[in-house]
Coordinates of C-alpha atoms in Angstrom, one line a residue:
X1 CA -20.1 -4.1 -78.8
X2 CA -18.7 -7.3 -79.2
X3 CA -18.3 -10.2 -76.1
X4 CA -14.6 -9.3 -76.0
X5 CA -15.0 -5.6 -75.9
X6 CA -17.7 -6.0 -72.6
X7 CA -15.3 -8.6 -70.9
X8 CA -12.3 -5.8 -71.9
X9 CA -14.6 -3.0 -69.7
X10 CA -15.7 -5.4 -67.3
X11 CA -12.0 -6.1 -66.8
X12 CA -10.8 -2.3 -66.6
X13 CA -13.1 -1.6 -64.5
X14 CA -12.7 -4.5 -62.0
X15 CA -8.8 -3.1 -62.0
X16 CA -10.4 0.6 -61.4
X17 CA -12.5 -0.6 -58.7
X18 CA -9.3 -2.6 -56.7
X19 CA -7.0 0.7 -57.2
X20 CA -9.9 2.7 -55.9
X21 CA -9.9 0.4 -53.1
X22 CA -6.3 0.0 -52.6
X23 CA -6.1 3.8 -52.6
X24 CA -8.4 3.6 -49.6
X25 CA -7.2 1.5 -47.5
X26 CA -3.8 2.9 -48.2
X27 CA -5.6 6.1 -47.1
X28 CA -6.8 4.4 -44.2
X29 CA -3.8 3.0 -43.0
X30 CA -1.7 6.4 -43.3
X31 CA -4.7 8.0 -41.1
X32 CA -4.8 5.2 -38.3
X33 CA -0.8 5.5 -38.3
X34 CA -0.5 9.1 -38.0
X35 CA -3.6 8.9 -35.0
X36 CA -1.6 6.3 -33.6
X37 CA 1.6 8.5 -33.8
X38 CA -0.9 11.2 -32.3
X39 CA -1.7 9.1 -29.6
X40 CA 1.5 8.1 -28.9
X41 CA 3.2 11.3 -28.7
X42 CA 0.4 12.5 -26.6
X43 CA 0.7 9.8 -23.8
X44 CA 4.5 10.3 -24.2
X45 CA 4.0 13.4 -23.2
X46 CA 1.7 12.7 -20.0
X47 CA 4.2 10.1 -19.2
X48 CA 7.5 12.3 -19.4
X49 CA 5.5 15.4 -17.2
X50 CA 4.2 12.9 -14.8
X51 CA 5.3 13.2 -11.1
X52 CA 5.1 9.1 -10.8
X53 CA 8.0 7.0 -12.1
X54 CA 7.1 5.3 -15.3
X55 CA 9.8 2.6 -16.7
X56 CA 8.5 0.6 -19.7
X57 CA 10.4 -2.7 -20.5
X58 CA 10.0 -5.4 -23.5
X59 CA 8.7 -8.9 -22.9
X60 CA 12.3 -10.2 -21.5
X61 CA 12.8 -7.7 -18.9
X62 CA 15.1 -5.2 -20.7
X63 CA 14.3 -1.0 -19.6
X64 CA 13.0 0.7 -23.3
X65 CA 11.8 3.8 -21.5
X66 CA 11.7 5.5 -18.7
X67 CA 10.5 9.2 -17.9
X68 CA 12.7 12.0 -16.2
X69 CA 11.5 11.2 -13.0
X70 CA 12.6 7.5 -13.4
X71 CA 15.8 9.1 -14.3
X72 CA 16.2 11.5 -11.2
X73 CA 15.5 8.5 -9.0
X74 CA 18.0 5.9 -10.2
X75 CA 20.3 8.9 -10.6
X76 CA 21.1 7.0 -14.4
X77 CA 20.5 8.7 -18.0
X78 CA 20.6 6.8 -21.3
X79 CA 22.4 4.0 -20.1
X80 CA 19.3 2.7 -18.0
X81 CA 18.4 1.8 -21.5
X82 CA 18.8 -2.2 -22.4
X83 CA 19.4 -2.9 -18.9
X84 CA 17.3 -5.1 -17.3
X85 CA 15.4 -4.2 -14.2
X86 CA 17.0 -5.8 -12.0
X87 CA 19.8 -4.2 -12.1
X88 CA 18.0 -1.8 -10.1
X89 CA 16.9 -3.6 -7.6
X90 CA 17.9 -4.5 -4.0
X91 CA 20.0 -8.1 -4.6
X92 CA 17.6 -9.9 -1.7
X93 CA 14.4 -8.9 -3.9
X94 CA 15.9 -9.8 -7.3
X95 CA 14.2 -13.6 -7.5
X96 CA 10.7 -11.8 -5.9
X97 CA 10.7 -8.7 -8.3
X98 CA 11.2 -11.5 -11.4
X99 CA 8.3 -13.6 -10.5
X100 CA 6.1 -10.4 -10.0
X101 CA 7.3 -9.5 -13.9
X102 CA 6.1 -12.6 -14.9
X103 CA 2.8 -12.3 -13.4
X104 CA 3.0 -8.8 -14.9
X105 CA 3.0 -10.3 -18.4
X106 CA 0.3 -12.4 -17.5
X107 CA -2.0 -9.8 -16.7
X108 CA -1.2 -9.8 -12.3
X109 CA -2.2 -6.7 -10.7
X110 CA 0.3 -7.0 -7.8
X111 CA 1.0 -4.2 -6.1
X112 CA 4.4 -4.0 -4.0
X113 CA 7.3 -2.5 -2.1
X114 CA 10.5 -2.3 -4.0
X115 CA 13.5 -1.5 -2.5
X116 CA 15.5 0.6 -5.6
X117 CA 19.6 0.8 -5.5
X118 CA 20.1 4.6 -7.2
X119 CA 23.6 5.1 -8.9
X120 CA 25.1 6.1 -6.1
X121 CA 24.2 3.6 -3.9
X122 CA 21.5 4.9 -2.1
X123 CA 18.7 3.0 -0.9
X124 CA 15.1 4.5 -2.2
X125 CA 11.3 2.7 -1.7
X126 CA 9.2 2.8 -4.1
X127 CA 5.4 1.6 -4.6
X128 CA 4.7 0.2 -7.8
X129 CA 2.5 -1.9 -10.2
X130 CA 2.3 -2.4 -13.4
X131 CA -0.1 -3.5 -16.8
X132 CA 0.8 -5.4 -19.6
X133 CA 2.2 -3.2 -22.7
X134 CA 0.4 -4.4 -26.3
X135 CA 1.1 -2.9 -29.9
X136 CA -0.5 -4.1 -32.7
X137 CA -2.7 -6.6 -30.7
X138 CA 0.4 -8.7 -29.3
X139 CA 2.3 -8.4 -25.8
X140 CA 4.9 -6.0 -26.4
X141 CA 6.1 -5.5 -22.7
X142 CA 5.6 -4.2 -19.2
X143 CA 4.5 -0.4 -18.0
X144 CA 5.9 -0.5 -14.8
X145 CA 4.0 2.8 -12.4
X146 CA 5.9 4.0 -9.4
X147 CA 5.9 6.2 -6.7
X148 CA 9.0 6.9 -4.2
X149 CA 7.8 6.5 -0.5
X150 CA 10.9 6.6 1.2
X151 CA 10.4 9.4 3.5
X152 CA 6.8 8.0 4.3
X153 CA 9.1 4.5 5.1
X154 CA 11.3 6.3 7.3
X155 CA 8.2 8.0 9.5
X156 CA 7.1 4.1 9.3
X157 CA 10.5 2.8 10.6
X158 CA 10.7 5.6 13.5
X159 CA 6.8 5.4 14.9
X160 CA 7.5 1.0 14.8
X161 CA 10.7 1.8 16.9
X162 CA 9.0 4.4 19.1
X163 CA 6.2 2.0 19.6
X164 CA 8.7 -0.8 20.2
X165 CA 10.6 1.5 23.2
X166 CA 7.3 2.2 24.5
X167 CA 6.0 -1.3 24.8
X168 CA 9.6 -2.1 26.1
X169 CA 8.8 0.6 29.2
X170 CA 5.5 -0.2 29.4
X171 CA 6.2 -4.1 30.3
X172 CA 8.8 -2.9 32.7
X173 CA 6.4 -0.3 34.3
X174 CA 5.1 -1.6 38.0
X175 CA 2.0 0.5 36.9
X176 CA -1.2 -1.4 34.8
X177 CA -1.3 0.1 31.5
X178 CA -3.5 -1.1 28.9
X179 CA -5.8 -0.5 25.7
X180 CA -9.3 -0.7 24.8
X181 CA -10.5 -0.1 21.3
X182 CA -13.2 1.4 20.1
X183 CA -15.6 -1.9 20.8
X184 CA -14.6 -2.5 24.6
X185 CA -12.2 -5.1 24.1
X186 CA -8.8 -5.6 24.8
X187 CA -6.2 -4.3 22.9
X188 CA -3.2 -4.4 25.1
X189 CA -2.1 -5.0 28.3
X190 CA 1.3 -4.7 29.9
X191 CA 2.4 -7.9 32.5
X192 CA 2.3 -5.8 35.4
X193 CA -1.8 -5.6 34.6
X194 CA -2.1 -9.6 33.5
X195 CA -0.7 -10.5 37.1
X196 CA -3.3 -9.0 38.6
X197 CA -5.5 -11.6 36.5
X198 CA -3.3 -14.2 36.9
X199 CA -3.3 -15.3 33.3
X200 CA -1.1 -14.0 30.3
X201 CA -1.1 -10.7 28.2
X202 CA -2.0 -12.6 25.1
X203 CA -4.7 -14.7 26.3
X204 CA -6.3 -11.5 28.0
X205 CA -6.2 -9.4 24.7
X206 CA -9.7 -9.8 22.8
X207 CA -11.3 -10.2 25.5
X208 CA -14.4 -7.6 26.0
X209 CA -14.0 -6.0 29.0
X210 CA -17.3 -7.4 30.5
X211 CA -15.2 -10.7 30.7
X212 CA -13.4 -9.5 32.6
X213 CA -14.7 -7.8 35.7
X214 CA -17.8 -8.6 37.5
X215 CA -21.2 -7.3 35.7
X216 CA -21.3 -4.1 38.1
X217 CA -17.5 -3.4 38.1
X218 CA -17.4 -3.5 34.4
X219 CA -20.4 -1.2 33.4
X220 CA -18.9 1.3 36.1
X221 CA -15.6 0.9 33.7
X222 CA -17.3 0.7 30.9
X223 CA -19.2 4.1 31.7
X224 CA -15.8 5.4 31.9
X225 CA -14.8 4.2 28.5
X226 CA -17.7 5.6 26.7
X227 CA -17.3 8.9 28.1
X228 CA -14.0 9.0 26.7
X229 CA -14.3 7.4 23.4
X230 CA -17.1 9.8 23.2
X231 CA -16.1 13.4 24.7
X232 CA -12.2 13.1 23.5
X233 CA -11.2 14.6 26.8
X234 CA -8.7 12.5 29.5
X235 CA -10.5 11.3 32.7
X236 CA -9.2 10.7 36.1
X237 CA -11.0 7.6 38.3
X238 CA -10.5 6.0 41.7
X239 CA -12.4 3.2 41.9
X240 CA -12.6 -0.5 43.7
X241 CA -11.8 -3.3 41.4
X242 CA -12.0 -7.3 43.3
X243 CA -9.3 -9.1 41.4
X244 CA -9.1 -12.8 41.4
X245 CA -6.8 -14.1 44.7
X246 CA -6.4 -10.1 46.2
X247 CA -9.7 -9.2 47.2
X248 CA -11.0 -5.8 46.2
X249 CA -8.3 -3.4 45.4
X250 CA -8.5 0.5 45.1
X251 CA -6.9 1.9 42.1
X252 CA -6.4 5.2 40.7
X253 CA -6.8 5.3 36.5
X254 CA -5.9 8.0 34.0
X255 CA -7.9 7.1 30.9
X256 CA -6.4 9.3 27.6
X257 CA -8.3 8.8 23.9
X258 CA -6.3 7.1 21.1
X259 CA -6.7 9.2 18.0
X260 CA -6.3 7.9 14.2
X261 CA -4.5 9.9 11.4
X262 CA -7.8 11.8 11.0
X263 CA -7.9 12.5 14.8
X264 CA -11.4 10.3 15.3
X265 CA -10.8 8.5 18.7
X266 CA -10.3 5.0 18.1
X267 CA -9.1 3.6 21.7
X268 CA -8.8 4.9 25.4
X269 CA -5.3 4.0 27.1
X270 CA -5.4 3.7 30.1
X271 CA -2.9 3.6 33.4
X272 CA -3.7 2.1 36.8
X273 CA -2.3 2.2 39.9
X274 CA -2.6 0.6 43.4
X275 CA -3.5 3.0 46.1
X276 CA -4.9 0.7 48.4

């Protein structure tokens, strides 16, 4: 075979091998874009049956998905689509929700309370973060998660205003009523039970309670405490108690345990009063 016969095979079969090749990677590519189709519809599908809001926008702000319970929320269909998102949002968190996007994009992990304005004008809160959206390897957008905690807000709202009335009866109560946690030390104290310190509520608070009574007054108190803290069970005291300028004063105290959400006693209130 002559030299231009071998460098004619040589040639062919260079072109064999890159069609060979081509075919492969062609091959190659069709598999990783149907598994990335497979993937896609997959997570589309976790996303739309999800119970959590999930609103997906491009790099400029601008809603490209959002899953039916996104949609029941804002009380909008297809025309949440294109908007931006702060068209959705309360217009006194507009400038704050924008600089959380931005730190979004840059990979921020904030977590925050939203307050959403639904198509009819409603007012709904919602938790929500969010992660950076990528597709082939460059920052496509924002995956914004949420959760509607507006009913948890309101039970929020009521208990601060409950507490608020009860603080506002408890300064006006002639009674001593106060709060020790869990490590002795002052939690609260009304005005009526400061006075009989002469000093202020807020520089009593913090205080441990051996600060503030003689050594044998306060382990007799802080007998009482324990016993509370520990049993779970209200307990009913007379005892003497010298108080700075007054002398020794008898009072009678109803100590009744604090409980948490998960009904561990955290703090004994308590309520004084002067029987001497």
């Amino acid at each position: 075979m002559t030299d231009h016969a071998n460098s004619e095979q040589n040639h062919l079969e260079r072109i064999a091998q890159l069609e060979a090749a081509l075919e492969r990677e062609t091959l190659l590519r069709i598999e990783s874009e149907e598994l990335l189709a497979e993937c896609e519809d997959r997570y589309r599908n976790m996303m739309d049956r999800s119970p959590q809001l999930v609103i997906e926008t491009d790099i400029h702000g601008h809603v490209t998905y959002a899953n039916p319970a996104a949609h029941e929320l804002f009380g909008y269909s297809d025309e949440m689509y294109g908007s931006h998102i702060t068209r959705f949002v309360h217009p006194e968190d507009i400038e704050t929700e924008l600089q959380v996007f931005e730190r979004g994009l840059a990979g921020g992990k904030d977590t925050i309370l939203s307050r959403i304005v639904t198509s009819s004008g409603d007012l709904r809160y919602v938790f929500n973060n969010s992660i950076p959206r990528y597709r082939h390897g460059a920052l496509d957008g924002l995956i914004i998660f949420g959760m509607d905690v507006t009913e948890l807000k309101k039970i929020q709202d009521q208990l601060e205003n409950s507490e608020e009335r009860y603080r506002a009866l408890a300064e006006a109560a002639e009674d001593y009523i106060y709060l020790f946690d869990e490590d002795l030390r002052l939690a609260y104290v009304n005005r009526a039970g400061a006075r009989q310190f002469r000093d202020e509520p807020e520089r009593l608070t913090g205080r441990h309670i051996t600060d503030l009574f003689p050594e044998q007054t306060a382990h007799r108190q802080e007998q009482s405490l324990r016993q509370v803290l520990k049993t779970g069970q209200s307990l009913f005291v007379e005892n003497m108690y010298p108080f700075l300028g007054r002398g020794e004063v008898w009072l009678s105290a109803r100590l009744a345990p604090v409980r948490d959400s998960q009904g561990r006693v955290t703090a004994v209130l308590g309520i004084s009063r002067d029987i001497s």
